[in-house]
């Protein structure tokens, strides 16, 4: 048994109870070796069911022949193959867009507890670290590829990170494996290819252990990031606080608890908190956080990020994304026309509990100037009432309001008139939850 096979077995030992192993199979050298080693291992020992996933982007003519090659290899090895055909939406980086499409396809195909095995190796780790250093990445970016991380309902595992490209090539040649050579890998207009083909060989001439050293540095940085994450979790315990609107299903933090930290710990906390929600900004864009944090008390500052916005309201930071950032259409919905629960376009659901007395009942949004006759408190201006109840400004235009003719009778989740209380009815609103975060 080769050293490569021994390291692979060791890396996968803790994953042998998984319901299934799915191999990300491009047909290239690295994934071909991984699939061959696993197939050979499965013939001698009891392993989770092994299958392969080939993602076909169709970005170049040569790629049209790759699914057939992958199908032939899998048939010889007796391994089921799933070919996922995806559409790549071009953006600033075609490589990044293809990666997102690929991981989205992988994520969709993982059942609960499944493991996706990907064949990145030590040289990939070293190249990625150098690439990110040149882009000015921080500790999180320089920690590069972890050995495992959650993906969809399962986990992404990279069992070859301790193996070199030379070891994989030696294994492939000794076993007579055939693999795909992607023509785009020779295009040095792509920065990664330039690093791999020009820079890394030059470094290896001067420092033969350059790849090993860079990969080791990545491991040290990964450990440093783990410590920063643990510090962020400690800071989160004190920063979550309690919102005055517990029915509002949005990520939020207590602003005073965040600003009590040093600037470095503020940024560390926010990076950790926002990581599942949005791609992180570069260093210059963090000025947006300072502007939001330091704005006057009567201001309503917004920090716009790649996948949403951070708002400040009621002494808290609020993350808004998805439907929360889309404009709302006005509604005028007769209560007799909807059942006990109805979906509001772009605004969650509203529920009417109990029965209303006779009246001209309508559901609308706020337009300004409304007032409510509050039991025991007399008539209250709605704006002042929402201020007293500490409802964030971005929520107020979305609150469903119940009218009898032109008379405001109830504010969903918050307050209602004596007449509504007397009949035991209640208006409840389930707000939209926003986007579900990043999955790639």
PDB file of N, CA and C in Angstrom, residues 61 111 117 189 224 292 297 301 304 334 360 377 382 390 392:
ATOM      1  N   UNK A  61     -15.818  24.018 -26.006  1.00  0.00           N
ATOM      2  CA  UNK A  61     -16.214  22.886 -26.851  1.00  0.00           C
ATOM      3  C   UNK A  61     -15.649  21.553 -26.378  1.00  0.00           C
ATOM      4  N   UNK A 111     -27.644  14.333   0.365  1.00  0.00           N
ATOM      5  CA  UNK A 111     -28.679  14.057   1.362  1.00  0.00           C
ATOM      6  C   UNK A 111     -28.081  14.251   2.751  1.00  0.00           C
ATOM      7  N   UNK A 117     -16.518  14.157  -1.525  1.00  0.00           N
ATOM      8  CA  UNK A 117     -15.057  14.057  -1.495  1.00  0.00           C
ATOM      9  C   UNK A 117     -14.487  14.800  -2.689  1.00  0.00           C
ATOM     10  N   UNK A 189      -3.436  33.456 -19.042  1.00  0.00           N
ATOM     11  CA  UNK A 189      -4.175  34.690 -18.747  1.00  0.00           C
ATOM     12  C   UNK A 189      -4.910  34.552 -17.413  1.00  0.00           C
ATOM     13  N   UNK A 224      -4.897  29.746  13.397  1.00  0.00           N
ATOM     14  CA  UNK A 224      -5.103  31.113  13.884  1.00  0.00           C
ATOM     15  C   UNK A 224      -6.544  31.555  13.654  1.00  0.00           C
ATOM     16  N   UNK A 292     -21.478  53.616   9.504  1.00  0.00           N
ATOM     17  CA  UNK A 292     -22.711  53.160  10.143  1.00  0.00           C
ATOM     18  C   UNK A 292     -22.608  53.264  11.661  1.00  0.00           C
ATOM     19  N   UNK A 297     -27.353  59.760  16.298  1.00  0.00           N
ATOM     20  CA  UNK A 297     -28.470  58.961  16.811  1.00  0.00           C
ATOM     21  C   UNK A 297     -29.725  59.099  15.969  1.00  0.00           C
ATOM     22  N   UNK A 301     -28.300  55.016   9.051  1.00  0.00           N
ATOM     23  CA  UNK A 301     -27.238  54.610   8.127  1.00  0.00           C
ATOM     24  C   UNK A 301     -27.420  53.175   7.638  1.00  0.00           C
ATOM     25  N   UNK A 304     -23.996  48.685   2.743  1.00  0.00           N
ATOM     26  CA  UNK A 304     -24.362  47.764   1.673  1.00  0.00           C
ATOM     27  C   UNK A 304     -23.218  46.803   1.382  1.00  0.00           C
ATOM     28  N   UNK A 334     -59.851  43.091   1.402  1.00  0.00           N
ATOM     29  CA  UNK A 334     -61.023  42.903   2.268  1.00  0.00           C
ATOM     30  C   UNK A 334     -60.880  41.644   3.107  1.00  0.00           C
ATOM     31  N   UNK A 360     -66.534  46.946   8.001  1.00  0.00           N
ATOM     32  CA  UNK A 360     -65.941  47.010   6.652  1.00  0.00           C
ATOM     33  C   UNK A 360     -64.428  46.802   6.805  1.00  0.00           C
ATOM     34  N   UNK A 377     -55.458  53.651  27.230  1.00  0.00           N
ATOM     35  CA  UNK A 377     -54.474  54.707  26.979  1.00  0.00           C
ATOM     36  C   UNK A 377     -55.013  55.800  26.061  1.00  0.00           C
ATOM     37  N   UNK A 382     -50.035  56.641  15.527  1.00  0.00           N
ATOM     38  CA  UNK A 382     -49.333  55.389  15.215  1.00  0.00           C
ATOM     39  C   UNK A 382     -47.817  55.577  15.203  1.00  0.00           C
ATOM     40  N   UNK A 390     -40.565  50.513  20.011  1.00  0.00           N
ATOM     41  CA  UNK A 390     -39.193  50.319  19.496  1.00  0.00           C
ATOM     42  C   UNK A 390     -39.184  49.437  18.259  1.00  0.00           C
ATOM     43  N   UNK A 392     -38.229  48.864  14.552  1.00  0.00           N
ATOM     44  CA  UNK A 392     -37.243  49.433  13.610  1.00  0.00           C
ATOM     45  C   UNK A 392     -37.925  50.117  12.433  1.00  0.00           C
TER      46      UNK A 392
END
